[in-house]
PDB file of C-alpha atoms in Angstrom:
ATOM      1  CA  UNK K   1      53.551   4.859  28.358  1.00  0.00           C
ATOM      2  CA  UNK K   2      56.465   5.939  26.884  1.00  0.00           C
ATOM      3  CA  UNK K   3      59.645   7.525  29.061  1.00  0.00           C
ATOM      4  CA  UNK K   4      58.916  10.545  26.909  1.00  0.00           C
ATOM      5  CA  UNK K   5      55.520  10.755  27.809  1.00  0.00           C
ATOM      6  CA  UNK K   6      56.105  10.394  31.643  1.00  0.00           C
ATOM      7  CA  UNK K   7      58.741  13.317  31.611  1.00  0.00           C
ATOM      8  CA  UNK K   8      55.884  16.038  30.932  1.00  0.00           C
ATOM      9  CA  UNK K   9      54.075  14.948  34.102  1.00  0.00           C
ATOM     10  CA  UNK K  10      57.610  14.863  36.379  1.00  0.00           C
ATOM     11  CA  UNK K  11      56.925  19.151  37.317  1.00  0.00           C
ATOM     12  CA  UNK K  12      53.450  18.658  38.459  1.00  0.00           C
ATOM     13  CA  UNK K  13      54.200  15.558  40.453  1.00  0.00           C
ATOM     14  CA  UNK K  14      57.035  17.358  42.121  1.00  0.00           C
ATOM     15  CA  UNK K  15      54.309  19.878  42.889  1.00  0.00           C
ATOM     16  CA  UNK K  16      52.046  17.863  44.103  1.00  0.00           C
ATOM     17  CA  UNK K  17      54.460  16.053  46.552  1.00  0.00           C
ATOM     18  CA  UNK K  18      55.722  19.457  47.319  1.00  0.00           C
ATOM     19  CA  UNK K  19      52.125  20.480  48.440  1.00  0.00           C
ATOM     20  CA  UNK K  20      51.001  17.549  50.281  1.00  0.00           C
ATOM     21  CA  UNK K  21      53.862  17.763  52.569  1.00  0.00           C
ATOM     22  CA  UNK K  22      53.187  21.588  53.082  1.00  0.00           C
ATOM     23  CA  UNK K  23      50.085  20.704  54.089  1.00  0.00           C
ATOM     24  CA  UNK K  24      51.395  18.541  56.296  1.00  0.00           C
ATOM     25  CA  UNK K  25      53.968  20.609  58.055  1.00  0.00           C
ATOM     26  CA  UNK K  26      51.642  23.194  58.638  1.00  0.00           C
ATOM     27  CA  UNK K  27      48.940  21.127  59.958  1.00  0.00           C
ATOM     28  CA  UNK K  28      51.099  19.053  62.224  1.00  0.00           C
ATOM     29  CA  UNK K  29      52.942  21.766  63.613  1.00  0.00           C
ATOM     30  CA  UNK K  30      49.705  23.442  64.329  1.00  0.00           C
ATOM     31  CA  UNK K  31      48.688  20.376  66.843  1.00  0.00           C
ATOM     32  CA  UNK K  32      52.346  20.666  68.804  1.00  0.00           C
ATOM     33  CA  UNK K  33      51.631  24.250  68.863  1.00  0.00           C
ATOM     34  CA  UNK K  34      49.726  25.271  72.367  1.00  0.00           C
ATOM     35  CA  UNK K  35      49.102  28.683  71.764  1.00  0.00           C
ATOM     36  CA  UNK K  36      46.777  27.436  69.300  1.00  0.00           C
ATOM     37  CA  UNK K  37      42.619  27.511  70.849  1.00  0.00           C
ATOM     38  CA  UNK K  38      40.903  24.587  71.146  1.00  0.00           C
ATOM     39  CA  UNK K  39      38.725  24.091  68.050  1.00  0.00           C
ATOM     40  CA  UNK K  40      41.056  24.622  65.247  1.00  0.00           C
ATOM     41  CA  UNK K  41      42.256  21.253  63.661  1.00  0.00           C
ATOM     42  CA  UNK K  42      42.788  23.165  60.218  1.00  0.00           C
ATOM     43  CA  UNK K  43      45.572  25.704  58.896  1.00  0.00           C
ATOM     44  CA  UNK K  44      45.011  26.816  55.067  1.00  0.00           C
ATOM     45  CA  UNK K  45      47.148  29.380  53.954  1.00  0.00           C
ATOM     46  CA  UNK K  46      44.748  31.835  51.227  1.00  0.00           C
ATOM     47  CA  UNK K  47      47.840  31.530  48.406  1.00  0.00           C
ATOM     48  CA  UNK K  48      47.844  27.516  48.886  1.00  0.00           C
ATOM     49  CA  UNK K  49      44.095  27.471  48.823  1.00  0.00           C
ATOM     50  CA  UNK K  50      44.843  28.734  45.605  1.00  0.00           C
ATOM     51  CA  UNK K  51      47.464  26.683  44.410  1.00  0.00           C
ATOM     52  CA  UNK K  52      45.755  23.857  45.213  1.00  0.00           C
ATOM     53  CA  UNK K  53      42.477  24.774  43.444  1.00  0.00           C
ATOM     54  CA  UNK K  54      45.107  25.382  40.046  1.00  0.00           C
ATOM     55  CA  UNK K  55      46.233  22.208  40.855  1.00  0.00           C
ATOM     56  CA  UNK K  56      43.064  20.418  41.047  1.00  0.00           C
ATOM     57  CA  UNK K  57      41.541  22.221  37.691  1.00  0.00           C
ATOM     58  CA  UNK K  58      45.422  20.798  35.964  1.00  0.00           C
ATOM     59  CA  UNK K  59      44.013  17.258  37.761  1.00  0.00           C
ATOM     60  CA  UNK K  60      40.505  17.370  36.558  1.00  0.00           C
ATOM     61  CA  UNK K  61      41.669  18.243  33.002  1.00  0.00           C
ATOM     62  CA  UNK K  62      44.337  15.634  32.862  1.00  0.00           C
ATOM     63  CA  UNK K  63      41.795  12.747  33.942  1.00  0.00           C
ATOM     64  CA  UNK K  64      39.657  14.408  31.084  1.00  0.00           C
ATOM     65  CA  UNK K  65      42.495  14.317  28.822  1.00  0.00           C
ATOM     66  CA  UNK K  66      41.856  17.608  27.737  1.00  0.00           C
ATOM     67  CA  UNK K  67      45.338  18.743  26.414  1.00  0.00           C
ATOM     68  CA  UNK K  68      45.216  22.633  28.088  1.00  0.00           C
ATOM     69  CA  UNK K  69      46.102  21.007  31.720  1.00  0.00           C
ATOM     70  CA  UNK K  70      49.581  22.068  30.787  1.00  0.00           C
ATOM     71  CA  UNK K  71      48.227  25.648  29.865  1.00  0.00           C
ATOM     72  CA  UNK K  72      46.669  25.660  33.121  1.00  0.00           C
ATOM     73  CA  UNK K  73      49.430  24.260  34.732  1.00  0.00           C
ATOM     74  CA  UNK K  74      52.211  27.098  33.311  1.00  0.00           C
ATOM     75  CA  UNK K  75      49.951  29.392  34.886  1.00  0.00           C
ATOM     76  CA  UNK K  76      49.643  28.261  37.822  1.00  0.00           C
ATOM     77  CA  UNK K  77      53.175  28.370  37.919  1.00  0.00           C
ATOM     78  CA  UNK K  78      53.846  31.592  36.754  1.00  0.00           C
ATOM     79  CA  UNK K  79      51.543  32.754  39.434  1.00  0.00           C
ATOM     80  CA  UNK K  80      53.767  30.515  42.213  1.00  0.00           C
ATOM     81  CA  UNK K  81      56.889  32.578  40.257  1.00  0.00           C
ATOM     82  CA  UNK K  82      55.177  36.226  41.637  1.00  0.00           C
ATOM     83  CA  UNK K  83      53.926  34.765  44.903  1.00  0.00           C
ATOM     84  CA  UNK K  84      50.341  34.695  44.304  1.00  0.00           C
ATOM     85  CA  UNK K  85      50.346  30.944  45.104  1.00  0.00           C
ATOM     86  CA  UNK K  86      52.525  28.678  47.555  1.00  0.00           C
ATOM     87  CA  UNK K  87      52.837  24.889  47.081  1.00  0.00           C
ATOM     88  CA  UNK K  88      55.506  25.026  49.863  1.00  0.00           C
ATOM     89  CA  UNK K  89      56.974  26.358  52.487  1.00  0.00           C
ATOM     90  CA  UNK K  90      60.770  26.650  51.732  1.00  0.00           C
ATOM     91  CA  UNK K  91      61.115  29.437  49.262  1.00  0.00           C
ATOM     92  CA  UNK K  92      64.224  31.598  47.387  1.00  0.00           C
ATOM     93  CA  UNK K  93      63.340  34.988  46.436  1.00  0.00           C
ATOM     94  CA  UNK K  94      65.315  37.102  44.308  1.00  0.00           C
ATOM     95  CA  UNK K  95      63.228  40.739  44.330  1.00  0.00           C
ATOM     96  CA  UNK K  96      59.849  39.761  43.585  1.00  0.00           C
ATOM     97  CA  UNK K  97      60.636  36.211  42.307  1.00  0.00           C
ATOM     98  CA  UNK K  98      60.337  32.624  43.756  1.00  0.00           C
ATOM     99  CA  UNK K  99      63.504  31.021  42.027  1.00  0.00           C
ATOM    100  CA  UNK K 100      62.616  27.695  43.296  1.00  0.00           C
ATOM    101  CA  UNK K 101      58.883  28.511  41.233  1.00  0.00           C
ATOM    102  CA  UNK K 102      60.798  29.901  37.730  1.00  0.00           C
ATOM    103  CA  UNK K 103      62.924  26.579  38.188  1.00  0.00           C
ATOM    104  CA  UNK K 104      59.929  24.201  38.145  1.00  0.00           C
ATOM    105  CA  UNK K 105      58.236  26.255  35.445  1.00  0.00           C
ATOM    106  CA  UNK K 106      61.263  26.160  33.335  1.00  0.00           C
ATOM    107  CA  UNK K 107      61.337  22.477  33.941  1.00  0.00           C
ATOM    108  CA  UNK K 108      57.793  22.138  33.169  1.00  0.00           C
ATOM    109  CA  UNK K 109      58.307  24.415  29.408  1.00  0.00           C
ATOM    110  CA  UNK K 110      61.317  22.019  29.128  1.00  0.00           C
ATOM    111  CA  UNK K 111      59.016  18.831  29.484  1.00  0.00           C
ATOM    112  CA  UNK K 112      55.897  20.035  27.259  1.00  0.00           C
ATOM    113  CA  UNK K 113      58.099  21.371  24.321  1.00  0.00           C
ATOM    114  CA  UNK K 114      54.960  22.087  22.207  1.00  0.00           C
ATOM    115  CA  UNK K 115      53.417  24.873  25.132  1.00  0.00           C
ATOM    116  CA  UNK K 116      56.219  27.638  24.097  1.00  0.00           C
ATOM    117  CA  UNK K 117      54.919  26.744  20.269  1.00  0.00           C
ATOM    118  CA  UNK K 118      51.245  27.575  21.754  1.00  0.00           C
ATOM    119  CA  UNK K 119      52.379  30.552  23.230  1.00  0.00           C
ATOM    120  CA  UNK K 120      54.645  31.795  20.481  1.00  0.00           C
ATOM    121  CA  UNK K 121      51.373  31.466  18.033  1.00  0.00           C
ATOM    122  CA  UNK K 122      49.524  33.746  20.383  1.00  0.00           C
ATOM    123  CA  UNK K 123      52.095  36.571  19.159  1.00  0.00           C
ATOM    124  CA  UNK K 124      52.189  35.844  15.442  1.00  0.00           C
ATOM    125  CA  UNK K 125      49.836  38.426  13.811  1.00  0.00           C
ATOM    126  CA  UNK K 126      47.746  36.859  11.058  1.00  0.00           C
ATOM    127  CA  UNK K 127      47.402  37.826   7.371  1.00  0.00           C
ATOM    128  CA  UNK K 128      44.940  40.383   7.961  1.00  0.00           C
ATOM    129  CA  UNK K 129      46.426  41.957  10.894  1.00  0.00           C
ATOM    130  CA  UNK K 130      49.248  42.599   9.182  1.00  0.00           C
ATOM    131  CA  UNK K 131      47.440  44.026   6.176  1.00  0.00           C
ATOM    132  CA  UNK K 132      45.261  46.150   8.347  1.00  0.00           C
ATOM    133  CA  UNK K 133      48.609  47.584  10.250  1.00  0.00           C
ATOM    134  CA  UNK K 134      50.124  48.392   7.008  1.00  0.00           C
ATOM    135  CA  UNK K 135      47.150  49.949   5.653  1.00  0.00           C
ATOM    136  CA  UNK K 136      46.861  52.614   8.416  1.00  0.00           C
ATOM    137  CA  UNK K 137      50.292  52.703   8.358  1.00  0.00           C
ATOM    138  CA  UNK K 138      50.064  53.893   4.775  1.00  0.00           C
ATOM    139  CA  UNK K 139      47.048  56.765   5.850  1.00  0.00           C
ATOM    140  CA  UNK K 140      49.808  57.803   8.706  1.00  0.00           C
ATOM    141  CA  UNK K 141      52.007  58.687   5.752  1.00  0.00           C
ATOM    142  CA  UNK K 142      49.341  60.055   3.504  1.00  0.00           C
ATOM    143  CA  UNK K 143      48.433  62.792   5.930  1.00  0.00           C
ATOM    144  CA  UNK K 144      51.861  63.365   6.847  1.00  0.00           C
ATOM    145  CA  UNK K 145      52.598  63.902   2.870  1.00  0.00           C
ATOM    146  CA  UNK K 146      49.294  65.560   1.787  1.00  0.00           C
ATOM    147  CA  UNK K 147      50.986  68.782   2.067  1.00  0.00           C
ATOM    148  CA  UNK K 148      54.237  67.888   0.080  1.00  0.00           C
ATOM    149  CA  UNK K 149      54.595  68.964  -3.135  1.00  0.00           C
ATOM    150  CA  UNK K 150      54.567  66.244  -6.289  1.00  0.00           C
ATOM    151  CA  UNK K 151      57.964  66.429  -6.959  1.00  0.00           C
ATOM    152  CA  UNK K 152      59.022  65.514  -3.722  1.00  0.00           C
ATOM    153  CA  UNK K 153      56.617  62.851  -3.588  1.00  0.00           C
ATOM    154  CA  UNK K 154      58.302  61.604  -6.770  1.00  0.00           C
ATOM    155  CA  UNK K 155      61.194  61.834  -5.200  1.00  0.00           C
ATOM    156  CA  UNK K 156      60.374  59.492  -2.523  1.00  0.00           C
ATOM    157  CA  UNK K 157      59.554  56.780  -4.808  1.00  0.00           C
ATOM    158  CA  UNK K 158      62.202  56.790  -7.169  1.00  0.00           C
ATOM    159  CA  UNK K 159      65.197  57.203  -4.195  1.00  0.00           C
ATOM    160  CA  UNK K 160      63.405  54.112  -2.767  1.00  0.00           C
ATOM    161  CA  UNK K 161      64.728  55.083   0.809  1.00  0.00           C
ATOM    162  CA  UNK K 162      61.854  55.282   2.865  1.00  0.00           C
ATOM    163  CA  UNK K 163      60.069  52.133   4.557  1.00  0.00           C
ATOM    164  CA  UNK K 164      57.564  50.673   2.062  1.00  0.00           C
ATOM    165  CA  UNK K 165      54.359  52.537   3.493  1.00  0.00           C
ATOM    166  CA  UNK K 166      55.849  55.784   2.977  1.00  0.00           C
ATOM    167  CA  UNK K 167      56.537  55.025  -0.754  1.00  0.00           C
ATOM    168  CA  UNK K 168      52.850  53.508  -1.085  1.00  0.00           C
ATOM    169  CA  UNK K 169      51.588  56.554   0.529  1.00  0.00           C
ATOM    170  CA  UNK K 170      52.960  58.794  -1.903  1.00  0.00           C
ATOM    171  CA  UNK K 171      52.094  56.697  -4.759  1.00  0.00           C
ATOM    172  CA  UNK K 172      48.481  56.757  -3.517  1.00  0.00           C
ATOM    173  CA  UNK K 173      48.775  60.591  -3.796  1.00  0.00           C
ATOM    174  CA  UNK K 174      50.102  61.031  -6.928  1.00  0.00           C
ATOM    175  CA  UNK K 175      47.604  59.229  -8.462  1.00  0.00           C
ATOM    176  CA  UNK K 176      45.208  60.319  -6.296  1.00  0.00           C
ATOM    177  CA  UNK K 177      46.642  64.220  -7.617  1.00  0.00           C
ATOM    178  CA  UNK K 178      46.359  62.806 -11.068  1.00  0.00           C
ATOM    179  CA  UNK K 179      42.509  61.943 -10.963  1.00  0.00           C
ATOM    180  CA  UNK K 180      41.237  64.788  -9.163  1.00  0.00           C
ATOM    181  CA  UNK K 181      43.374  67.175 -12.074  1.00  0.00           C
ATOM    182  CA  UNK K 182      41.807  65.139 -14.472  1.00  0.00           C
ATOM    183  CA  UNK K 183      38.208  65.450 -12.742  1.00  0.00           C
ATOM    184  CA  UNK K 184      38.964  69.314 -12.695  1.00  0.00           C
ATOM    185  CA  UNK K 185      40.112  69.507 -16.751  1.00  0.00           C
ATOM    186  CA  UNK K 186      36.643  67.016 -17.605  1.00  0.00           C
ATOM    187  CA  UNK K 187      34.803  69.928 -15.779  1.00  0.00           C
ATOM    188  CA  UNK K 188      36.193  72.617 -17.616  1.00  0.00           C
TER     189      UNK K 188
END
């Protein structure tokens, strides 16, 4: 495996290192501690439970080579950023935010340059999205116009100021003016 390859795996190593010895600290310290009852031999934290289940689904999809582990992973990060997981137990807030988190996650967007193009697509709008917002963009301006008088409609397209909907919109009802005058002379 290339050096390359290796560096996309370096944040959730760190993580998992990072988590095993949390684990460890709190376990540990839980046997020196004698306020603790006899019977308890385990200490798991609810927000580590959960960063270790993210962690395990990133595993499992990794050893299936499914590609989304690093999906998975981001999130589970971005989660760690807000505090709805804990890998560790040293942490850096600033407000609301685990710095220490953002920095791995950061590191991890840095080492999988093709996740921010995966995300980035999410926010492209396709062909007919676009075509669809224009269209009722265009219906916004025909109501707003279907009171205006043809000259000013005229007006609109030849000063060519508006945004393009506008013009189309007035365009549309001109001609639409056009054939129901027409309609109206055919019945007379």
């Amino acid at each position: 495996m290339k050096a390359k390859n290796l560096m996309q795996f370096i944040p959730l190593g760190i993580v998992t290192l990072l988590s095993i010895l949390y684990f460890l600290e709190i376990n540990l310290t839980m046997y020196q501690d004698e306020t603790i009852t006899k019977g308890s031999h385990l200490s798991i934290n609810i927000k580590y439970l959960l960063a270790i289940t993210g962690v395990s689904i990133t595993y499992l999809l990794l050893f299936l080579k499914i590609d989304y582990w690093k999906h998975v992973f981001a999130v589970v990060l971005m989660t760690s950023i807000f505090q709805l997981t804990q890998f560790y137990s040293f942490t850096f807030y600033v407000s609301f935010i685990d710095i220490s988190s953002l920095a791995l996650f950061i590191f991890h967007l840095s080492a999988n340059k093709n996740l921010m193009d995966n995300f980035r697509s999410f926010h492209k709008k396709s062909e007919e999205e676009i075509v669809e917002s224009n269209e009722f963009q265009i219906q916004f301006f025909e109501k707003k116009y279907n009171q205006v008088h043809s000259d000013e409609l005229k007006l609109i397209i030849h000063q060519n100021t508006m945004v393009p909907e506008a013009i189309e919109a007035a365009r549309r009802l001109i001609q639409k003016r056009r054939q129901e005058r027409k309609l109206v002379e055919e019945n007379q």
